[in-house]
PDB file of C-alpha atoms and ligand atoms in Angstrom:
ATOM      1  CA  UNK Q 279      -4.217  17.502   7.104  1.00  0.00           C
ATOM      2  CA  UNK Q 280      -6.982  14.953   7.245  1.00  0.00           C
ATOM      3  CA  UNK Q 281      -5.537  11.840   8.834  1.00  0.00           C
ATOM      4  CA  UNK Q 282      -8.582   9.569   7.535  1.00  0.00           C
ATOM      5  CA  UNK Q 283      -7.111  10.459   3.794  1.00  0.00           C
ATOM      6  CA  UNK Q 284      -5.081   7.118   4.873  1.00  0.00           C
ATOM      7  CA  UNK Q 285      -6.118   4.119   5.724  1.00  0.00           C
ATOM      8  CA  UNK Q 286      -4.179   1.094   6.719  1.00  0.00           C
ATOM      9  CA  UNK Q 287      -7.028  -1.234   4.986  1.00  0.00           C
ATOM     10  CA  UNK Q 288      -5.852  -0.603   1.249  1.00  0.00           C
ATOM     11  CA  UNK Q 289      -3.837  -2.723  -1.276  1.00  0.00           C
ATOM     12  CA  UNK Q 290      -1.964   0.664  -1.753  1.00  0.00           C
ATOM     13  CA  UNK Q 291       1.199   0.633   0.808  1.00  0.00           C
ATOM     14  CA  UNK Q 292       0.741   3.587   3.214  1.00  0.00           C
ATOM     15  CA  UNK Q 293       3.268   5.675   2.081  1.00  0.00           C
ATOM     16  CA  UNK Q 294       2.440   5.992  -1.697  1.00  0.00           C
ATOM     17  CA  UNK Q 295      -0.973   7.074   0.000  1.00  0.00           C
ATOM     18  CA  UNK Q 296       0.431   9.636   1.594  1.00  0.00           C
ATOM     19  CA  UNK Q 297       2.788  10.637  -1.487  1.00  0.00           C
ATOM     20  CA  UNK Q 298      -0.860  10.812  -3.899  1.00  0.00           C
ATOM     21  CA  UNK Q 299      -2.639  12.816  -0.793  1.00  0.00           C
ATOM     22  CA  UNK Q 300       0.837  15.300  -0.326  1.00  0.00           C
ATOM     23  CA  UNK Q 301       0.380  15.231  -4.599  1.00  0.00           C
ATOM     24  CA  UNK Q 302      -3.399  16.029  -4.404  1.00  0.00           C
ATOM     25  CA  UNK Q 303      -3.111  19.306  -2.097  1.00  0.00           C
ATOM     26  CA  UNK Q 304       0.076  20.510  -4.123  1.00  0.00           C
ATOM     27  CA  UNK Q 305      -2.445  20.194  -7.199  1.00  0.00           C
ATOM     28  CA  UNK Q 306      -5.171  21.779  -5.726  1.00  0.00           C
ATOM     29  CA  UNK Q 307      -3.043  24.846  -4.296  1.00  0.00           C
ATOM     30  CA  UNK Q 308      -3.502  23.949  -0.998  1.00  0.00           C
ATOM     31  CA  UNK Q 309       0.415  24.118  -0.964  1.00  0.00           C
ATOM     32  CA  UNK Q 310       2.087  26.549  -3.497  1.00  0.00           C
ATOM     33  CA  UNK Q 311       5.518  26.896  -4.781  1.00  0.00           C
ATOM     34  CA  UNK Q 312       7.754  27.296  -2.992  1.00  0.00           C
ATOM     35  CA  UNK Q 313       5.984  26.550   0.448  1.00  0.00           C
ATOM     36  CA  UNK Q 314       7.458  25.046   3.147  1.00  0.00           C
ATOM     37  CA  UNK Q 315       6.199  21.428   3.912  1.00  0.00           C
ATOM     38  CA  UNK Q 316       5.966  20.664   8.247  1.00  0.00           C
ATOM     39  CA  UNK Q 317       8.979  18.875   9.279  1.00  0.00           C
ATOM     40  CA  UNK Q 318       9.297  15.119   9.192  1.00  0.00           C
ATOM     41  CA  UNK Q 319       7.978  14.497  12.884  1.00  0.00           C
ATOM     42  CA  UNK Q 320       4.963  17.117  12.588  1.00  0.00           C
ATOM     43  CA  UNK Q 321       3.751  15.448   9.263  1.00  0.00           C
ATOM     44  CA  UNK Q 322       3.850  12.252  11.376  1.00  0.00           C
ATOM     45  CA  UNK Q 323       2.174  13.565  14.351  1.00  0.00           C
ATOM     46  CA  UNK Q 324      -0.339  14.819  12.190  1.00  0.00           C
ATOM     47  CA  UNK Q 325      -1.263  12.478  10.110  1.00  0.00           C
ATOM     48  CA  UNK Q 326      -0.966   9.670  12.404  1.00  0.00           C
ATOM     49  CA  UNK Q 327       1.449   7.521  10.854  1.00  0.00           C
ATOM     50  CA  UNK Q 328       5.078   6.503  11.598  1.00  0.00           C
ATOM     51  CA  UNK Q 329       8.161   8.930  11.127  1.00  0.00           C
ATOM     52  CA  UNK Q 330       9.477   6.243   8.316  1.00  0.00           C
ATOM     53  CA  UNK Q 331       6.380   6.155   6.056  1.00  0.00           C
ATOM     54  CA  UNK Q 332       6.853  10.239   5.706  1.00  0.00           C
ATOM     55  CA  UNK Q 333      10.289  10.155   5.226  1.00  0.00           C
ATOM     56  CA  UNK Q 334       9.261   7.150   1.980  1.00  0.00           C
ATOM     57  CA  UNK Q 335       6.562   9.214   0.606  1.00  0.00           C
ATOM     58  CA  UNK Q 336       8.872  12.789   0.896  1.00  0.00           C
ATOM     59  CA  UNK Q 337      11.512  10.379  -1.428  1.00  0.00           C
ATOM     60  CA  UNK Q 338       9.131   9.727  -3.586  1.00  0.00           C
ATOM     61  CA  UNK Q 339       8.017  13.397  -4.236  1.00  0.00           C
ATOM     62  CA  UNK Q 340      11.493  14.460  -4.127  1.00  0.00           C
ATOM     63  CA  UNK Q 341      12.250  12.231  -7.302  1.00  0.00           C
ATOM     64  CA  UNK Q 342       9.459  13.364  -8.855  1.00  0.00           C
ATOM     65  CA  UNK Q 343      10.743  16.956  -8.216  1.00  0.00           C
ATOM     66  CA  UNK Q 344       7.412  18.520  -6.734  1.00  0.00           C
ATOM     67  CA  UNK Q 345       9.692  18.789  -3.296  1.00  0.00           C
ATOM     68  CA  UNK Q 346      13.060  19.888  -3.263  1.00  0.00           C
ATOM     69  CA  UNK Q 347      15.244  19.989   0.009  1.00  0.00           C
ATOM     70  CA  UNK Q 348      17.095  22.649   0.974  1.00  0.00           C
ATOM     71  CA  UNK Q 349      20.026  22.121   3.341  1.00  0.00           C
ATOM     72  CA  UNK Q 350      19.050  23.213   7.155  1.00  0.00           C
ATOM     73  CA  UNK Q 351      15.834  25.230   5.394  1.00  0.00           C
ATOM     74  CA  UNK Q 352      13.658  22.327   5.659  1.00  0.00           C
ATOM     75  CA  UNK Q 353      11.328  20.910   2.448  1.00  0.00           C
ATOM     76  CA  UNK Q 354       9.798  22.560  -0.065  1.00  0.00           C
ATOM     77  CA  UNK Q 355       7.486  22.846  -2.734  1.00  0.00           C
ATOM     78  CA  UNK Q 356       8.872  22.849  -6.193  1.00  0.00           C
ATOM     79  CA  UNK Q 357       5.593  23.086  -8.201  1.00  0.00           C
ATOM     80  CA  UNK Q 358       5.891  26.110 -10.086  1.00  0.00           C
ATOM     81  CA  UNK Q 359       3.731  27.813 -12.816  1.00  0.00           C
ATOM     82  CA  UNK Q 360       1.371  25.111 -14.118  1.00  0.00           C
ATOM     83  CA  UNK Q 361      -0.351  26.276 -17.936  1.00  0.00           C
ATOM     84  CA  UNK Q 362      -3.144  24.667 -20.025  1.00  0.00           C
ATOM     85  CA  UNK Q 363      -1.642  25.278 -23.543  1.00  0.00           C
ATOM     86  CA  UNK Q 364      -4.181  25.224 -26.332  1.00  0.00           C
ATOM     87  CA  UNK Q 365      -2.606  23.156 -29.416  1.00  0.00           C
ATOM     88  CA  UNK Q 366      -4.896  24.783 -32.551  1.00  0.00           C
ATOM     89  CA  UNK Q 367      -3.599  28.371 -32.146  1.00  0.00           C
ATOM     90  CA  UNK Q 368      -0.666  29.577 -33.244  1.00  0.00           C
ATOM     91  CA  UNK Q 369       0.926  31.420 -30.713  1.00  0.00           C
ATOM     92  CA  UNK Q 370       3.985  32.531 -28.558  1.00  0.00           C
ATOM     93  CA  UNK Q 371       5.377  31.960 -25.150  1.00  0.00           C
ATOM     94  CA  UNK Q 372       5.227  35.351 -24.534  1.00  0.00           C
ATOM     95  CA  UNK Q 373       1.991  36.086 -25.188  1.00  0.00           C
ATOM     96  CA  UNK Q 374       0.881  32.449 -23.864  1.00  0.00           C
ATOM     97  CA  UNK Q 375       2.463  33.777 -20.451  1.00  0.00           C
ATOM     98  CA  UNK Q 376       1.319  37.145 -20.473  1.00  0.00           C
ATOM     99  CA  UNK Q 377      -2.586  35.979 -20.970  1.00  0.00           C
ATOM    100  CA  UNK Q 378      -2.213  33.912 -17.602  1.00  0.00           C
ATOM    101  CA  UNK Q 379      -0.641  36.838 -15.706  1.00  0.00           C
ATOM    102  CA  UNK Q 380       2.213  35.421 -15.438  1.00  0.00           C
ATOM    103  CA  UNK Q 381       5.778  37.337 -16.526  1.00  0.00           C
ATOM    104  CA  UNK Q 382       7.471  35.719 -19.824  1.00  0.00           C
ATOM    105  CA  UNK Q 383      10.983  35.803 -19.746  1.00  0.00           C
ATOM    106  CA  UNK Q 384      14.447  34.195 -21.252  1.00  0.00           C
ATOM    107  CA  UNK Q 385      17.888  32.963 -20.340  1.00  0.00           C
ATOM    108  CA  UNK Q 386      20.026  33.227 -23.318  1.00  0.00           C
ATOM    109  CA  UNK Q 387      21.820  30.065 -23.127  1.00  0.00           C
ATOM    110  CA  UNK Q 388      23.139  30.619 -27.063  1.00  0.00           C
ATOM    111  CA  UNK Q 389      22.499  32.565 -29.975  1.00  0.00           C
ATOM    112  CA  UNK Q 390      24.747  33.176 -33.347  1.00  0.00           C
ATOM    113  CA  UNK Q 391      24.543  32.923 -37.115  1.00  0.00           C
ATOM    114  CA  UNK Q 392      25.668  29.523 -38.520  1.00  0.00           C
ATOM    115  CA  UNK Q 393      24.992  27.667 -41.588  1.00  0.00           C
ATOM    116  CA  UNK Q 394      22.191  25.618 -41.430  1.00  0.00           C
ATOM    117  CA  UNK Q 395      22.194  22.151 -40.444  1.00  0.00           C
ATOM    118  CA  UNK Q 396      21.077  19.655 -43.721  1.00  0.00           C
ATOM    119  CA  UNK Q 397      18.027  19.049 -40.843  1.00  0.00           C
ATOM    120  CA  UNK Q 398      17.492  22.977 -40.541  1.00  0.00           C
ATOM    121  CA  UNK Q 399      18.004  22.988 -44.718  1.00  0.00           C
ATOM    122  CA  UNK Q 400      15.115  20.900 -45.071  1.00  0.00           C
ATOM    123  CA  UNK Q 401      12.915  22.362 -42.478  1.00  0.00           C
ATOM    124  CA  UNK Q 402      13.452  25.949 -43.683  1.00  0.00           C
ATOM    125  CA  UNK Q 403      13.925  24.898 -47.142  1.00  0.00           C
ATOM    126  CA  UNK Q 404      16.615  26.708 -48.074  1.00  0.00           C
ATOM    127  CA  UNK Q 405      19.512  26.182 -50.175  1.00  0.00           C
ATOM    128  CA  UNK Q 406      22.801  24.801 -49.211  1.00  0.00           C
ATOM    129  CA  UNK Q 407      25.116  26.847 -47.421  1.00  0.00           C
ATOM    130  CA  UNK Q 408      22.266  29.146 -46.490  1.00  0.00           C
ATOM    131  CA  UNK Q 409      23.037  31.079 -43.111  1.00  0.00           C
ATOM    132  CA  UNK Q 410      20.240  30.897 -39.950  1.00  0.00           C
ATOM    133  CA  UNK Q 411      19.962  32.816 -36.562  1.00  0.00           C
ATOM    134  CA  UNK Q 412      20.217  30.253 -33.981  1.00  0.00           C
ATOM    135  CA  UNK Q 413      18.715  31.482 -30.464  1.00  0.00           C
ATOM    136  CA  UNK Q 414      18.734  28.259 -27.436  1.00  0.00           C
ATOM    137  CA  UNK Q 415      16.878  29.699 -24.718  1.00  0.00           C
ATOM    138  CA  UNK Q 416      15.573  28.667 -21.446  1.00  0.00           C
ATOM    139  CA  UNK Q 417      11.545  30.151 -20.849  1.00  0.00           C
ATOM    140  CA  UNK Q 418      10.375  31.173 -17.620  1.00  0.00           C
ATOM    141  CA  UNK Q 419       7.212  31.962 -16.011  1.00  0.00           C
ATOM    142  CA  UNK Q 420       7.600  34.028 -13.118  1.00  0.00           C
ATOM    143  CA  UNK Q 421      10.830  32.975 -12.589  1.00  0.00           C
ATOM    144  CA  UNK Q 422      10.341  29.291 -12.797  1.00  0.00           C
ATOM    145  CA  UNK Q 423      11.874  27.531 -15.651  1.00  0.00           C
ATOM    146  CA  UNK Q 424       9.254  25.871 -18.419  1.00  0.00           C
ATOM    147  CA  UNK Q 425      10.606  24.766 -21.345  1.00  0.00           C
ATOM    148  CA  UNK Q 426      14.020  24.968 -23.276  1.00  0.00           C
ATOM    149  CA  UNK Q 427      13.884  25.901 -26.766  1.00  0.00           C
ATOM    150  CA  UNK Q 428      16.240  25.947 -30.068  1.00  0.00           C
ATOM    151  CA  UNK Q 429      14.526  28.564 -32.350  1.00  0.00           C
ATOM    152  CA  UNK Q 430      16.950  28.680 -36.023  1.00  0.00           C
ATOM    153  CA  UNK Q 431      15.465  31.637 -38.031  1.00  0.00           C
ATOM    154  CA  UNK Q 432      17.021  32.310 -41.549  1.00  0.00           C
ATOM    155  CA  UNK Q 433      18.437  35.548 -41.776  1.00  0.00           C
ATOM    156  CA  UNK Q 434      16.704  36.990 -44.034  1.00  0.00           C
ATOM    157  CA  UNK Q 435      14.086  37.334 -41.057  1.00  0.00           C
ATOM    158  CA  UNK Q 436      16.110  37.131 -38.370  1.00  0.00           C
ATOM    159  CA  UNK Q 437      19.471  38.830 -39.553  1.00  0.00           C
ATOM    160  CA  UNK Q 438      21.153  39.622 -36.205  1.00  0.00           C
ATOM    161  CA  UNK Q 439      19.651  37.161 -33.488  1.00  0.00           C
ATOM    162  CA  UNK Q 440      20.754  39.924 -30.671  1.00  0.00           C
ATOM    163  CA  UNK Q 441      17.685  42.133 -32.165  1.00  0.00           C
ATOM    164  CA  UNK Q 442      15.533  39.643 -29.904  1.00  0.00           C
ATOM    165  CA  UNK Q 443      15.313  40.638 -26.591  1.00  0.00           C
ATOM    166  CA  UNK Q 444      12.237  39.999 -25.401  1.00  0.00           C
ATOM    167  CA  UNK Q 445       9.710  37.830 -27.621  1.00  0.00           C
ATOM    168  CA  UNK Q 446      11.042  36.393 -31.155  1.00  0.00           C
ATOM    169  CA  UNK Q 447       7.210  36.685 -32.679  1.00  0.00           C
ATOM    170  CA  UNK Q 448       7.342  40.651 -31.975  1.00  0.00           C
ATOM    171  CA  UNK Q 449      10.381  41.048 -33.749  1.00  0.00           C
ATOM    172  CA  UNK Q 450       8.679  39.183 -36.920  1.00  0.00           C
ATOM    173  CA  UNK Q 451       5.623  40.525 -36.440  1.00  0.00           C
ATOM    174  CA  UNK Q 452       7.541  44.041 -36.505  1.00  0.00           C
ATOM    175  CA  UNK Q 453       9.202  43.317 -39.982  1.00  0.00           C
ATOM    176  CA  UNK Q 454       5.703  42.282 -41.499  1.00  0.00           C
ATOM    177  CA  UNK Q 455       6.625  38.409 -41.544  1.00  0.00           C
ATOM    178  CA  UNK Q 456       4.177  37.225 -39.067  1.00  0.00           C
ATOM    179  CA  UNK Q 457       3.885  33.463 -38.510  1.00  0.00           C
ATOM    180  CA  UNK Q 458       1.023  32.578 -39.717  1.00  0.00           C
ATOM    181  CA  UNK Q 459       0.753  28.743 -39.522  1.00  0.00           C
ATOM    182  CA  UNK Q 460       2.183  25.581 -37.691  1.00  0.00           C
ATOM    183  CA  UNK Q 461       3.002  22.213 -38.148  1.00  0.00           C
ATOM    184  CA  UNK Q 462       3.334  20.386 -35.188  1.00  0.00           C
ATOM    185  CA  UNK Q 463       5.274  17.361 -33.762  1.00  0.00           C
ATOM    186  CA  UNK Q 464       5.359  16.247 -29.996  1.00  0.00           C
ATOM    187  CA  UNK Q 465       7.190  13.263 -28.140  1.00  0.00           C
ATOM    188  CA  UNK Q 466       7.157  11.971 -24.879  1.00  0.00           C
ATOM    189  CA  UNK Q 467      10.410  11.941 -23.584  1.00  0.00           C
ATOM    190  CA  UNK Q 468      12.465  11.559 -20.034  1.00  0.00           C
ATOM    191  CA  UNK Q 469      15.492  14.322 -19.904  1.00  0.00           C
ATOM    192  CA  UNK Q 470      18.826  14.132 -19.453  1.00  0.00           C
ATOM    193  CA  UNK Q 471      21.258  15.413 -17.482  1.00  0.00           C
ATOM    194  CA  UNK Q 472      22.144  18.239 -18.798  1.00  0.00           C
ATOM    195  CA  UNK Q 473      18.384  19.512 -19.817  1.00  0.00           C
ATOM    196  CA  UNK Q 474      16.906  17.928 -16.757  1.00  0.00           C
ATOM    197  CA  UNK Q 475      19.662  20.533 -14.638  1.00  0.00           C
ATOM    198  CA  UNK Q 476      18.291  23.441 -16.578  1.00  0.00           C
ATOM    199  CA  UNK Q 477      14.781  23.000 -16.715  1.00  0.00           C
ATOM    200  CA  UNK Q 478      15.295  22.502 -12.384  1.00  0.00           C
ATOM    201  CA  UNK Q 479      14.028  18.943 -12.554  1.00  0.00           C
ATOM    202  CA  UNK Q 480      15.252  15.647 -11.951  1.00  0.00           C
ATOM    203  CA  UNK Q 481      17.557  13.853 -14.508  1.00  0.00           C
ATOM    204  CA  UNK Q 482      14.931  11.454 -15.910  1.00  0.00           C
ATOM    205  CA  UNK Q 483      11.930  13.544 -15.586  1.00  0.00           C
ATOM    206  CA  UNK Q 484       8.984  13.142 -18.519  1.00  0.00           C
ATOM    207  CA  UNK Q 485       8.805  16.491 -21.459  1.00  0.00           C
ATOM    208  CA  UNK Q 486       7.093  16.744 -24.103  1.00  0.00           C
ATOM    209  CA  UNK Q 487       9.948  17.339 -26.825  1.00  0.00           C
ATOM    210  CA  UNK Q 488       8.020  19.338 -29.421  1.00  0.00           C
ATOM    211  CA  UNK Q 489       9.196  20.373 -33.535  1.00  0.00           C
ATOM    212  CA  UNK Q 490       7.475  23.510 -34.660  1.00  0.00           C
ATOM    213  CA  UNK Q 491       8.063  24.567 -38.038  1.00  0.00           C
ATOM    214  CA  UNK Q 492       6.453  27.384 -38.647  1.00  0.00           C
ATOM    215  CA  UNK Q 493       5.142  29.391 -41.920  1.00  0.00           C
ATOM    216  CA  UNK Q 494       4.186  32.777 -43.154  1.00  0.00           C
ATOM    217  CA  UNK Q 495       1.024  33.057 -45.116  1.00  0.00           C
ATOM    218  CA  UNK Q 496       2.174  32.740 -48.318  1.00  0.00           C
ATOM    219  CA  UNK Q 497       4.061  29.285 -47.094  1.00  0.00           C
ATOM    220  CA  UNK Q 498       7.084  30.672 -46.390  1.00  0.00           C
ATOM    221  CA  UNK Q 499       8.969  28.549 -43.695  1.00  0.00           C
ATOM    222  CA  UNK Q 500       9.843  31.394 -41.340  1.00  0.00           C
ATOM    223  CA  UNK Q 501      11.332  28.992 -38.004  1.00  0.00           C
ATOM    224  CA  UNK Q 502      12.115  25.968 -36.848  1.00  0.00           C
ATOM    225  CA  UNK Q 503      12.205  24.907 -33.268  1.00  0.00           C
ATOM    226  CA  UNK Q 504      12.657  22.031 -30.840  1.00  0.00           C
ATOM    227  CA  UNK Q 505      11.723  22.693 -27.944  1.00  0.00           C
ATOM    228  CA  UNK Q 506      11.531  20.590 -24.322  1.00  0.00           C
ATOM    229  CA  UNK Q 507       7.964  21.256 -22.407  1.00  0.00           C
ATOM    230  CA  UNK Q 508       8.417  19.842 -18.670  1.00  0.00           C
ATOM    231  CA  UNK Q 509       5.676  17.465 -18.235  1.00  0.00           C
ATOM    232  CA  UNK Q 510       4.794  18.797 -14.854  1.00  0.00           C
ATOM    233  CA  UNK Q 511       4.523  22.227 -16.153  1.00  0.00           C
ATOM    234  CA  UNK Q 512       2.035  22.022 -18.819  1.00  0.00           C
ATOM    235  CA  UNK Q 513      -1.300  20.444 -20.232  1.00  0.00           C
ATOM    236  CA  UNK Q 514      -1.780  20.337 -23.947  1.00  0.00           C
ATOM    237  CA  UNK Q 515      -5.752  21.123 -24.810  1.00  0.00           C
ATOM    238  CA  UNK Q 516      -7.078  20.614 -28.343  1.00  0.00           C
ATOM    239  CA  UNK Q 517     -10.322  20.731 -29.248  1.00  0.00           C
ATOM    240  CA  UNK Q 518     -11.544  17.649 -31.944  1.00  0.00           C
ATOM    241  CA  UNK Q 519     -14.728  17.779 -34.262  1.00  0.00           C
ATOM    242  CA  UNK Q 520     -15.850  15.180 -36.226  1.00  0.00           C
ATOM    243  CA  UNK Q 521     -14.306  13.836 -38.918  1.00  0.00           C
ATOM    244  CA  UNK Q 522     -16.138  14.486 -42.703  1.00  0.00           C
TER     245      UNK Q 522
HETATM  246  C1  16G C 818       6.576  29.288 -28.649  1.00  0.00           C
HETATM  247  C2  16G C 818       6.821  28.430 -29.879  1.00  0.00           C
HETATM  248  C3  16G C 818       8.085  28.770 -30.591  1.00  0.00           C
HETATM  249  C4  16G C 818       8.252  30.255 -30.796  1.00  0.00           C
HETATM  250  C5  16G C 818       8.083  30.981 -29.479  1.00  0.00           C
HETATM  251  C6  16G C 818       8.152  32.475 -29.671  1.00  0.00           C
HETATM  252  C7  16G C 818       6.026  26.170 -29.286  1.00  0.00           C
HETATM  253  C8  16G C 818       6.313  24.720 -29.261  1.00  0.00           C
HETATM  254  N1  16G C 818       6.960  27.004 -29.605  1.00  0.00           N
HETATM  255  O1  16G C 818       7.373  28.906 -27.605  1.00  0.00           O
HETATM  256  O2  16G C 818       8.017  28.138 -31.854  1.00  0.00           O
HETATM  257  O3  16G C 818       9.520  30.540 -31.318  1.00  0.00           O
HETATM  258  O4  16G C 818       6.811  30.669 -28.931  1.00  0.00           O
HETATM  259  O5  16G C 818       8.033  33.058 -28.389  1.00  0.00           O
HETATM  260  O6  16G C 818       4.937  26.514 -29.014  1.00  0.00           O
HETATM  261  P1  16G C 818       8.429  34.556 -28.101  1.00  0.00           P
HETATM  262  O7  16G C 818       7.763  35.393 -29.119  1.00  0.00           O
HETATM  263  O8  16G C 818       7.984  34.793 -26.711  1.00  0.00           O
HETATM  264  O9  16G C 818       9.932  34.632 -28.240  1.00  0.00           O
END
């Protein structure tokens, strides 16, 4: 800890200084997830400022979720995987995962073969009445929860949405439908409850909420997903030429 990181001479009150330096070595890896912080007192000691000031800037970290108390255990660091996501490829978590080292996996939260919504008609387009494989799952990274996703497959790809196991794209890519092409759509959002809870953030805490509908070569809508990104989880990269 380098006490001069804070300095009683700035317009910035001393504890959000100390929560943007605690910030800074979380980002740099200085502290990993899962790491235990120094108590209260140390971190005071330390850094040379008062016992109250810590205990404002740990609040502040704890809403933001990058700390997370555990009862008796102390404070801890709830930063997780963190992934640069290219936008102008077309590819899946699994494979997104597995080219960082790091181990793709799901929590089956649903999966069954409804009708399609008239949202889901249009998306797919399909006829009325058609039937879809609907698949909600919660993505992990090592363990760590990073996104929550609602992927609706017709079944004429997809017939039996048990079939997926591990990545959805190998199981198309196995029946010759490969997805081939993406259209896009992301949103800044703050979660709820309920999505907040499974993606182990705070209720409130920014996503990207992000519609992928997604084609076969010959144009072929072959899914349609909406998805939540956690905002602390991921950058989104695309490269831009110029225009003409
Ligand atoms: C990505 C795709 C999703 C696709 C999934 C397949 C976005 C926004 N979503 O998460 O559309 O269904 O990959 O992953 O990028 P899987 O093959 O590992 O199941």
């Amino acid at each position: 800890f380098d006490k001069a990181a804070l300095s009683s001479d700035l317009p910035l009150p001393l504890y959000l200084q100390l929560a943007r330096y605690l910030r800074g070595l979380i980002a740099s890896g200085k502290f990993g997830h899962q790491d235990a912080l120094p108590s209260e007192r140390e971190l005071a000691e330390r850094l040379g400022v008062s016992r109250v000031t810590v205990r404002k800037a740990l609040r502040e970290l704890l809403d933001e979720g990058l700390l997370q108390q555990r009862q008796g255990a102390g404070t801890f660091v709830n930063r997780g995987p963190y992934v640069e996501q290219r936008l102008s490829t077309l590819t899946s978590f699994s494979d997104d995962m597995s080219s960082r080292g790091l181990s793709a996996g799901s929590l089956w939260l649903h999966r069954q073969v409804t009708i399609a919504s008239p949202e889901e008609t249009l998306a797919l387009g399909l006829s009325p009445g058609a039937t879809v494989s609907r698949m909600q799952r919660l993505r992990t990274a090592n363990d760590t929860p990073m996104a929550l996703e609602l992927a609706v497959v017709p079944t004429r790809f997809v017939p039996d949405p048990s079939e997926v196991k591990g990545s959805l794209y190998d199981v198309l890519r196995r029946r010759g439908c490969t997805p081939f092409r993406a259209l896009q759509r992301l949103t800044a959002i703050k979660l709820q409850a309920e999505q907040a809870e499974q993606l182990g953030v705070p209720e409130g805490a920014p996503a990207l909420y992000i519609e992928r509908r997604t084609m076969l070569e010959d144009g072929t809508p072959v899914e349609f997903v909406r998805s939540h990104y956690r905002g602390d989880a991921y950058d989104f990269v695309v490269e831009l030429n110029l225009a003409g």
